[in-house]
Each structure stands twice: as structure tokens, then as C-alpha cells.
Short mmCIF file of C-alpha atoms and ligand atoms in Angstrom, two decimals:
data_model
loop_
_atom_site.label_atom_id
_atom_site.label_comp_id
_atom_site.label_asym_id
_atom_site.label_seq_id
_atom_site.Cartn_x
_atom_site.Cartn_y
_atom_site.Cartn_z
CA MET Y 1086 -15.86 64.59 -15.63
CA SER Y 1087 -18.14 64.33 -12.60
CA THR Y 1088 -19.03 60.89 -11.31
CA SER Y 1089 -22.66 61.34 -12.38
CA GLU Y 1090 -21.67 62.23 -15.95
CA PRO Y 1091 -22.13 59.27 -18.29
CA LEU Y 1092 -19.06 58.03 -20.14
CA VAL Y 1093 -20.78 58.59 -23.49
CA ARG Y 1094 -23.48 61.11 -24.28
CA CYS Y 1095 -24.75 61.57 -27.81
CA GLU Y 1096 -27.26 64.37 -28.29
CA ALA Y 1097 -29.26 64.79 -31.50
CA VAL Y 1098 -26.42 63.35 -33.55
CA THR Y 1099 -26.92 63.55 -37.29
CA HIS Y 1100 -24.41 62.47 -39.87
CA VAL Y 1101 -24.73 63.12 -43.58
CA TYR Y 1102 -22.30 61.66 -46.11
CA ARG Y 1103 -21.86 63.30 -49.48
CA ASP Y 1104 -20.76 61.01 -52.29
CA ASP Y 1105 -18.67 61.90 -55.36
CA THR Y 1106 -21.73 63.08 -57.28
CA GLY Y 1107 -22.73 65.41 -54.43
CA ALA Y 1108 -25.70 63.24 -53.43
CA GLU Y 1109 -26.36 63.18 -49.68
CA VAL Y 1110 -26.94 60.10 -47.54
CA THR Y 1111 -28.27 60.66 -44.03
CA ALA Y 1112 -26.59 57.82 -42.12
CA LEU Y 1113 -27.64 59.01 -38.65
CA ASP Y 1114 -30.68 61.10 -37.88
CA GLY Y 1115 -31.08 62.68 -34.44
CA VAL Y 1116 -29.48 59.94 -32.36
CA ASP Y 1117 -29.48 60.25 -28.57
CA LEU Y 1118 -27.42 57.66 -26.69
CA THR Y 1119 -26.07 57.36 -23.17
CA VAL Y 1120 -23.51 54.82 -22.00
CA HIS Y 1121 -22.45 54.68 -18.38
CA ALA Y 1122 -19.09 53.55 -17.05
CA GLY Y 1123 -18.94 49.76 -17.02
CA GLU Y 1124 -22.08 49.34 -19.13
CA ALA Y 1125 -22.13 46.81 -21.99
CA VAL Y 1126 -24.19 47.96 -24.97
CA ALA Y 1127 -25.05 46.17 -28.21
CA LEU Y 1128 -25.83 48.13 -31.37
CA VAL Y 1129 -27.91 46.03 -33.76
CA GLY Y 1130 -29.89 46.64 -36.93
CA PRO Y 1131 -29.97 45.80 -40.62
CA SER Y 1132 -27.11 46.39 -43.03
CA GLY Y 1133 -26.76 50.07 -43.93
CA ALA Y 1134 -28.75 51.24 -40.87
CA GLY Y 1135 -25.93 53.42 -39.51
CA LYS Y 1136 -24.27 51.24 -36.84
CA SER Y 1137 -20.68 51.58 -38.08
CA THR Y 1138 -21.17 55.29 -38.64
CA LEU Y 1139 -22.21 55.73 -35.01
CA LEU Y 1140 -19.18 53.74 -33.87
CA THR Y 1141 -16.76 55.80 -35.96
CA LEU Y 1142 -18.27 58.98 -34.50
CA LEU Y 1143 -17.86 57.61 -30.97
CA ALA Y 1144 -14.26 56.73 -31.87
CA GLY Y 1145 -13.60 60.31 -32.96
CA LEU Y 1146 -12.66 59.13 -36.47
CA VAL Y 1147 -15.44 61.20 -38.05
CA ARG Y 1148 -17.08 64.37 -36.75
CA PRO Y 1149 -20.88 64.59 -36.66
CA THR Y 1150 -22.62 66.84 -39.17
CA SER Y 1151 -24.65 68.19 -36.25
CA GLY Y 1152 -25.28 67.32 -32.62
CA HIS Y 1153 -22.85 66.40 -29.86
CA VAL Y 1154 -20.75 63.31 -29.23
CA VAL Y 1155 -19.36 63.62 -25.70
CA VAL Y 1156 -16.90 60.94 -24.54
CA ALA Y 1157 -15.24 61.06 -21.11
CA GLY Y 1158 -16.35 64.67 -20.79
CA HIS Y 1159 -14.96 65.78 -24.18
CA ASP Y 1160 -17.20 67.03 -26.98
CA LEU Y 1161 -15.37 65.23 -29.80
CA GLY Y 1162 -16.81 67.38 -32.58
CA THR Y 1163 -15.25 70.55 -31.14
CA LEU Y 1164 -11.76 69.27 -30.24
CA SER Y 1165 -8.59 70.12 -32.13
CA GLU Y 1166 -6.97 67.19 -33.97
CA ARG Y 1167 -4.29 67.05 -31.28
CA ALA Y 1168 -6.77 66.99 -28.40
CA LEU Y 1169 -8.81 64.39 -30.25
CA LEU Y 1170 -5.74 62.15 -30.60
CA ARG Y 1171 -5.12 62.49 -26.86
CA VAL Y 1172 -8.69 61.45 -26.00
CA ARG Y 1173 -8.42 58.53 -28.41
CA ALA Y 1174 -5.12 57.42 -26.86
CA THR Y 1175 -6.26 57.65 -23.25
CA SER Y 1176 -9.99 56.93 -23.26
CA LEU Y 1177 -10.75 54.68 -26.22
CA GLY Y 1178 -9.97 51.20 -27.46
CA VAL Y 1179 -11.31 50.58 -30.95
CA VAL Y 1180 -11.74 47.41 -33.00
CA LEU Y 1181 -12.85 48.29 -36.52
CA GLN Y 1182 -14.50 46.06 -39.13
CA SER Y 1183 -11.18 45.89 -41.00
CA PRO Y 1184 -8.92 45.01 -38.06
CA GLY Y 1185 -5.75 45.50 -40.15
CA ARG Y 1186 -6.40 49.26 -40.01
CA ASN Y 1187 -5.48 49.30 -36.32
CA LEU Y 1188 -2.33 47.17 -36.63
CA LEU Y 1189 1.32 47.77 -37.53
CA PRO Y 1190 1.59 45.26 -40.38
CA TYR Y 1191 5.35 44.61 -40.19
CA ALA Y 1192 5.55 44.42 -36.39
CA SER Y 1193 5.04 41.17 -34.50
CA ALA Y 1194 1.83 40.52 -32.62
CA ARG Y 1195 3.72 41.08 -29.37
CA ARG Y 1196 5.15 44.42 -30.53
CA ASN Y 1197 1.73 45.56 -31.68
CA VAL Y 1198 0.32 45.05 -28.19
CA ALA Y 1199 3.40 46.46 -26.42
CA PHE Y 1200 3.33 49.56 -28.61
CA ALA Y 1201 -0.34 50.16 -27.77
CA GLN Y 1202 0.48 50.22 -24.05
CA ARG Y 1203 2.63 53.33 -24.38
CA PRO Y 1204 0.38 56.33 -24.99
CA ALA Y 1205 -2.03 55.50 -22.23
CA ARG Y 1206 0.69 54.84 -19.70
CA GLY Y 1207 2.94 57.69 -20.73
CA SER Y 1208 5.92 55.41 -20.17
CA ALA Y 1209 8.45 53.86 -22.50
CA SER Y 1210 7.16 50.34 -22.09
CA GLY Y 1211 4.42 48.41 -20.35
CA GLY Y 1212 4.76 45.06 -18.67
CA THR Y 1213 5.75 42.16 -20.90
CA ASP Y 1214 3.71 39.84 -18.69
CA GLU Y 1215 0.58 41.85 -19.38
CA VAL Y 1216 1.27 41.81 -23.12
CA ASP Y 1217 1.57 38.04 -23.09
CA GLU Y 1218 -1.51 37.73 -20.87
CA LEU Y 1219 -3.52 39.66 -23.45
CA LEU Y 1220 -2.11 37.58 -26.32
CA ASP Y 1221 -2.92 34.44 -24.37
CA ALA Y 1222 -6.45 35.65 -23.63
CA VAL Y 1223 -7.16 36.02 -27.37
CA GLY Y 1224 -5.41 32.71 -28.16
CA LEU Y 1225 -2.46 34.26 -29.97
CA LEU Y 1226 0.44 33.57 -27.62
CA PRO Y 1227 1.79 30.85 -29.95
CA ARG Y 1228 1.85 33.48 -32.75
CA ALA Y 1229 3.38 36.25 -30.61
CA GLY Y 1230 6.43 36.56 -32.87
CA THR Y 1231 4.49 36.57 -36.15
CA ALA Y 1232 4.15 39.82 -38.11
CA ALA Y 1233 0.57 41.11 -38.06
CA ARG Y 1234 0.37 41.00 -41.88
CA HIS Y 1235 1.03 37.27 -41.80
CA LEU Y 1236 -1.91 36.54 -39.51
CA SER Y 1237 -5.28 35.41 -40.86
CA GLY Y 1238 -8.28 37.77 -40.85
CA GLY Y 1239 -9.69 36.22 -37.69
CA GLN Y 1240 -6.30 36.30 -35.98
CA GLN Y 1241 -5.89 39.96 -36.92
CA GLN Y 1242 -9.33 40.61 -35.46
CA ARG Y 1243 -8.25 39.03 -32.16
CA LEU Y 1244 -4.94 40.91 -32.20
CA ALA Y 1245 -6.83 44.16 -32.80
CA LEU Y 1246 -8.86 43.42 -29.66
CA ALA Y 1247 -5.68 42.79 -27.62
CA VAL Y 1248 -4.23 46.06 -28.98
CA ALA Y 1249 -7.44 47.95 -28.16
CA LEU Y 1250 -7.35 46.69 -24.57
CA ALA Y 1251 -3.62 47.23 -24.02
CA GLY Y 1252 -3.98 50.85 -22.97
CA ASN Y 1253 -6.62 49.92 -20.38
CA PRO Y 1254 -9.23 52.30 -21.84
CA PRO Y 1255 -12.46 53.08 -19.96
CA LEU Y 1256 -14.39 52.52 -23.22
CA LEU Y 1257 -14.02 49.74 -25.79
CA LEU Y 1258 -15.72 50.21 -29.16
CA ALA Y 1259 -15.93 47.08 -31.29
CA ASP Y 1260 -17.44 46.72 -34.77
CA GLU Y 1261 -18.46 43.10 -35.40
CA PRO Y 1262 -15.62 41.71 -33.25
CA THR Y 1263 -16.69 38.09 -33.76
CA SER Y 1264 -17.77 38.23 -37.41
CA GLN Y 1265 -14.72 36.41 -38.81
CA LEU Y 1266 -14.50 33.86 -36.02
CA ASP Y 1267 -15.86 30.36 -35.53
CA ARG Y 1268 -18.26 29.87 -32.63
CA THR Y 1269 -15.59 28.71 -30.14
CA THR Y 1270 -13.14 31.52 -30.93
CA GLY Y 1271 -15.99 34.02 -30.96
CA GLU Y 1272 -16.93 32.86 -27.48
CA THR Y 1273 -13.31 33.41 -26.35
CA VAL Y 1274 -13.39 36.97 -27.63
CA LEU Y 1275 -16.76 37.72 -26.06
CA ALA Y 1276 -15.62 36.19 -22.75
CA LEU Y 1277 -12.51 38.41 -22.78
CA MET Y 1278 -14.54 41.56 -23.37
CA LEU Y 1279 -16.93 40.64 -20.54
CA GLN Y 1280 -14.02 39.77 -18.24
CA VAL Y 1281 -12.37 43.13 -18.91
CA ARG Y 1282 -15.66 44.84 -18.17
CA GLU Y 1283 -15.95 42.88 -14.92
CA ARG Y 1284 -12.37 43.38 -13.76
CA ARG Y 1285 -11.58 46.89 -14.98
CA GLY Y 1286 -15.06 48.40 -15.30
CA THR Y 1287 -14.52 48.95 -19.02
CA ALA Y 1288 -17.68 50.04 -20.83
CA LEU Y 1289 -18.38 48.14 -24.07
CA VAL Y 1290 -20.18 49.34 -27.19
CA VAL Y 1291 -20.39 46.45 -29.63
CA VAL Y 1292 -21.87 46.51 -33.13
CA THR Y 1293 -23.07 42.99 -33.85
CA HIS Y 1294 -25.31 40.87 -36.04
CA ASP Y 1295 -24.79 37.97 -33.63
CA ALA Y 1296 -27.87 37.54 -31.40
CA GLU Y 1297 -25.82 35.57 -28.86
CA VAL Y 1298 -23.33 38.42 -28.43
CA SER Y 1299 -26.14 40.91 -27.99
CA ARG Y 1300 -27.96 38.66 -25.52
CA ARG Y 1301 -24.90 38.60 -23.24
CA LEU Y 1302 -24.65 42.41 -23.01
CA ASP Y 1303 -26.71 44.66 -20.72
CA VAL Y 1304 -28.77 46.55 -23.23
CA GLU Y 1305 -29.55 46.39 -26.93
CA HIS Y 1306 -30.08 49.48 -29.04
CA THR Y 1307 -31.56 48.95 -32.48
CA ILE Y 1308 -30.73 51.33 -35.31
CA LEU Y 1309 -33.15 51.57 -38.22
CA ASP Y 1310 -32.61 54.02 -41.06
CA GLY Y 1311 -30.26 56.10 -38.93
CA ARG Y 1312 -32.65 56.34 -35.97
CA LEU Y 1313 -32.03 54.68 -32.64
CA THR Y 1314 -34.61 52.81 -30.57
CA THR Y 1315 -33.85 51.11 -27.28
CA SER Y 1316 -35.06 47.79 -25.97
CA ALA Y 1317 -34.16 47.36 -22.32
CA ARG Y 1318 -33.20 43.82 -21.49
CA ALA Y 1319 -35.36 42.15 -18.86
CA GLY Y 1320 -33.46 40.83 -15.89
CA SER Y 1321 -30.19 42.61 -16.73
CA GLY Y 1322 -28.37 45.04 -14.51
CA GLY Y 1323 -27.86 47.44 -17.40
CA ALA Y 1324 -29.56 50.78 -17.75
CA ALA Y 1325 -31.79 51.55 -20.70
N1 ATP Q 1137 -18.03 56.92 -46.61
C1 ATP Q 1137 -19.31 56.91 -46.98
N2 ATP Q 1137 -19.74 57.70 -47.99
C2 ATP Q 1137 -21.04 57.73 -48.37
N3 ATP Q 1137 -22.01 56.97 -47.77
C3 ATP Q 1137 -21.63 56.16 -46.77
C4 ATP Q 1137 -20.27 56.08 -46.32
N4 ATP Q 1137 -20.21 55.18 -45.30
C5 ATP Q 1137 -21.47 54.74 -45.12
N5 ATP Q 1137 -22.32 55.32 -46.00
C6 ATP Q 1137 -23.77 55.09 -46.06
O1 ATP Q 1137 -24.32 55.41 -44.78
C7 ATP Q 1137 -25.34 54.47 -44.44
C8 ATP Q 1137 -25.01 53.80 -43.13
O2 ATP Q 1137 -23.83 53.00 -43.31
P1 ATP Q 1137 -23.15 52.20 -42.11
O3 ATP Q 1137 -21.89 51.60 -42.64
O4 ATP Q 1137 -23.07 53.06 -40.92
O5 ATP Q 1137 -24.25 51.03 -41.85
P2 ATP Q 1137 -24.16 49.72 -40.95
O6 ATP Q 1137 -25.44 49.65 -40.17
O7 ATP Q 1137 -22.90 49.70 -40.17
O8 ATP Q 1137 -24.14 48.57 -42.05
P3 ATP Q 1137 -23.45 47.10 -42.03
O9 ATP Q 1137 -24.18 46.28 -41.00
O10 ATP Q 1137 -23.67 46.60 -43.43
O11 ATP Q 1137 -21.98 47.29 -41.70
C9 ATP Q 1137 -25.47 53.52 -45.62
O12 ATP Q 1137 -26.51 53.99 -46.45
C10 ATP Q 1137 -24.13 53.65 -46.32
O13 ATP Q 1137 -24.28 53.40 -47.71
#
């Protein structure tokens, strides 16, 4: 990837779901999106507009019906499953709406984070200090020894964020990362994401209904009926 190449480039991305009856739902319709390294982007819009679909496409969990989703120089729609897994392990941290999907339910919080360090580093184990730093940053150090399945929904959401950041990915994708949290804990999570962006240059793409979360990011993209419109934020350093 050249230095001028954006981290994320979506070109004319369309995604059509087909339900059990064969009926088609166009969730995304000709979406163009660019995210540069270190940029913090909010995706907002009404329920059912297509935000989560766009995030799952960026995460390589679903392939677009047509168009291109290019992340870190890889056109995700054309990669083999194996190559896709490699891109996901090295370039992406993902926090889904159901955080339990990203966690090992029987492993402790600490093991979940330690395990997530491995693929990106290519080594047997990452630093224990860094694991505990991440757990501390999301307020879970006192629960480090607790199995993920015994954590509350909000605690699992925070653990999923620590897991997503453990591999030091250049891009963090988060779907409603503060939705299950009270205002104070939500602020902790937002502060961690912004700190990681500041310190490591991690780009953020955050689906949110929370106006405060969106306000703190560089740029807000609104999705309506599967189409994306951009509102540049006055006074921010982010690109539109
Ligand atoms: N697996 C699926 N099969 C069929 N249709 C789907 C599927 N997932 C989503 N859809 C449809 O695609 C459209 C976009 O859904 P999506 O979940 O992306 O919206 P959203 O903006 O994230 O909504 P919310 O804010 O409620 O999470 C909706 O009409 C939804 O019903």
C-alpha cells in the first residue's frame, strides 16, 4: 500500500440480502467511502439504514454484492478465505453489536486479550503488562480472572474492545460500542478509542446513535436507505 493510498476505500458498494422467501432487501446502494490512516469516522443514521451492513463489509465478514471494499490495499471481495482471515488478523480490530461473538466464552478476560495478541504479532505470547494495561483502560482489571461468559453485557462490550485493540490494528471498527454502557463508562470507552488513535494512529470507524460520540470524531457520515451522505465537521482536522 502506498502512503497516499487511503486505509479504506469503498467504491460503488451495493449489498443485497435475500431472505428465506427469496425477497431482496437492498441494504447498501452505491456507497463510496474513504477513510485515511488515523482518521476517526462516525457512521450515523436511522435504524435499518445500512450502518451495520457497511461495518460487516469493512470487517470482511460479508462480501459485497457489487462494488469494491479495499482495506489496507486488499480488495476484500476478491480474497480467498485464507487471505481474508490474514487481513482480518493483521489489519482489523472489530467490536460487533453482540460483543460475545468476538469472545472465547470459557476463557478469562485476561486470556481473551492475551490470545488476541498472537496473530498480529506472530509470536507465542504478547506482553502481560500490555494485556493488563488494556484491561485497566476498559475498567476490567478487577475482573481479569473472570470467564467472559460470566461478565455482564456492558463488561463483555468493554472486553471486546480490549480484544479488538490487542493486536494493535491500523483500523478499529466498532458497532455501537457504548450502547450498553452508562454515561461514565461510555466516556471511558470513547476516551480509550481516541487515545489509541492519538498514540498509535489507529483509524476508527464507529457506528453510533450517540450524538456525543459522533461529535468527538473527525467526520460524520450519514446513511439513509443504504445511501451515504457526508457532513464535514467544522473546525475538525478530519477529512471529508
Ligand atoms: N441477514 C439479513 N438478512 C436479510 N436482511 C437483512 C439482514 N441484515 C440486515 N438486513 C436488512 O438490511 C437493512 C439494513 O440493516 P442494517 O442492520 O445494516 O441497519 P442499521 O442501520 O445497522 O440498523 P440499526 O441501527 O437498527 O442497527 C435492513 O432493512 C435490514 O432489515
